[in-house]
Amino acid sequence: MNLIAAHHSWVQALGWSLVHFLWQGALVGILFALMRGMLANERSSARYLIGLTAMVILAVCPLLTFFAIWSPASNASFAMGEVIEVVPGLSTSTFAAESAMPIGWLSLLVAGWMSGVLLMIWRAVYQWRALERIASRLAWREAEIEEMLIRVGQRFRSLPGVRVLVSANIDTPTLIGWFKPVILLPAAVVIGFPREQLELILAHEL
């Protein structure tokens, strides 16, 4: 019974975290849109910082909600029917009322969410391995493009160690790798684009 109760508590906590994230995400999105509008004439770095801040908040909100609902103290209070404060202005009586809801639809919501997460992880790993294969086997170096990368890197003070390769197996410029980053340029772009535009592409990837 304890294992079943723990499982139900975990599923309910995650399920309600996903439900609450609907209004939390909408609120963060509205605030981001308002601040983005106020910073329309500011530098791109300021808008970029606002975007990163919004993404961090979106990542933190469901975690805080989950631990507020699933904390051992709140679980114990559910079992004994007590009411204690979990966060300021929010008591476990609220969560207890939610825990009384049928767990079936929450289980379906959690199962669907986890399936989506696993699918996105598999897709990201598959694409990363495909790009790694192209960079290691189906790409080549171009001395002129490498010299261009050095010039652009000196201008923008980019980190050393970035490489640039050309491949006929990709359609758009791509940056892969964290510790040993590689810029992959399509062969069609290298052949058909003016050198000034290639410098802009390299600057964007850097």
PDB file of N, CA and C in Angstrom, residues 15 22 25 28 43 70-71 79 98 105 142 152 165 172 178 188:
ATOM      1  N   GLY A  15       1.557  15.395 -12.421  1.00  0.00           N
ATOM      2  CA  GLY A  15       0.402  15.758 -13.237  1.00  0.00           C
ATOM      3  C   GLY A  15      -0.099  17.160 -12.938  1.00  0.00           C
ATOM      4  N   LEU A  22       0.442  25.356 -17.267  1.00  0.00           N
ATOM      5  CA  LEU A  22      -0.301  26.013 -18.341  1.00  0.00           C
ATOM      6  C   LEU A  22      -0.447  27.506 -18.062  1.00  0.00           C
ATOM      7  N   GLY A  25       3.199  29.148 -17.654  1.00  0.00           N
ATOM      8  CA  GLY A  25       3.832  29.426 -18.936  1.00  0.00           C
ATOM      9  C   GLY A  25       3.174  30.579 -19.665  1.00  0.00           C
ATOM     10  N   VAL A  28       4.361  33.824 -17.969  1.00  0.00           N
ATOM     11  CA  VAL A  28       5.734  34.153 -18.361  1.00  0.00           C
ATOM     12  C   VAL A  28       5.771  34.649 -19.804  1.00  0.00           C
ATOM     13  N   ARG A  43      19.626  47.207 -27.542  1.00  0.00           N
ATOM     14  CA  ARG A  43      20.563  46.315 -28.198  1.00  0.00           C
ATOM     15  C   ARG A  43      20.047  44.878 -28.178  1.00  0.00           C
ATOM     16  N   TRP A  70       4.898  17.639  -3.832  1.00  0.00           N
ATOM     17  CA  TRP A  70       5.355  16.286  -3.533  1.00  0.00           C
ATOM     18  C   TRP A  70       6.286  16.221  -2.325  1.00  0.00           C
ATOM     19  N   SER A  71       6.462  17.284  -1.593  1.00  0.00           N
ATOM     20  CA  SER A  71       7.367  17.274  -0.454  1.00  0.00           C
ATOM     21  C   SER A  71       6.895  16.258   0.579  1.00  0.00           C
ATOM     22  N   ALA A  79      -1.835  12.139   4.367  1.00  0.00           N
ATOM     23  CA  ALA A  79      -2.170  10.862   4.987  1.00  0.00           C
ATOM     24  C   ALA A  79      -2.905  11.051   6.305  1.00  0.00           C
ATOM     25  N   GLU A  98      -6.772  18.630  -4.447  1.00  0.00           N
ATOM     26  CA  GLU A  98      -6.373  18.151  -5.761  1.00  0.00           C
ATOM     27  C   GLU A  98      -6.107  16.644  -5.740  1.00  0.00           C
ATOM     28  N   TRP A 105      -6.954  10.414 -15.206  1.00  0.00           N
ATOM     29  CA  TRP A 105      -6.607  11.385 -16.246  1.00  0.00           C
ATOM     30  C   TRP A 105      -5.250  11.995 -15.989  1.00  0.00           C
ATOM     31  N   GLU A 142      38.334  23.732 -46.141  1.00  0.00           N
ATOM     32  CA  GLU A 142      38.595  24.700 -47.204  1.00  0.00           C
ATOM     33  C   GLU A 142      39.501  25.778 -46.616  1.00  0.00           C
ATOM     34  N   VAL A 152      37.054  36.557 -38.897  1.00  0.00           N
ATOM     35  CA  VAL A 152      35.800  36.860 -38.214  1.00  0.00           C
ATOM     36  C   VAL A 152      35.939  36.626 -36.718  1.00  0.00           C
ATOM     37  N   LEU A 165      33.973  23.322 -41.510  1.00  0.00           N
ATOM     38  CA  LEU A 165      34.054  22.282 -42.528  1.00  0.00           C
ATOM     39  C   LEU A 165      32.960  22.505 -43.558  1.00  0.00           C
ATOM     40  N   THR A 172      21.670  23.672 -44.668  1.00  0.00           N
ATOM     41  CA  THR A 172      21.791  24.969 -44.006  1.00  0.00           C
ATOM     42  C   THR A 172      23.044  24.971 -43.130  1.00  0.00           C
ATOM     43  N   TRP A 178      29.900  20.995 -28.225  1.00  0.00           N
ATOM     44  CA  TRP A 178      30.058  21.914 -27.096  1.00  0.00           C
ATOM     45  C   TRP A 178      31.534  22.164 -26.800  1.00  0.00           C
ATOM     46  N   ALA A 188      26.935  24.120 -51.433  1.00  0.00           N
ATOM     47  CA  ALA A 188      26.242  25.041 -52.327  1.00  0.00           C
ATOM     48  C   ALA A 188      26.362  26.483 -51.850  1.00  0.00           C
TER      49      ALA A 188
END
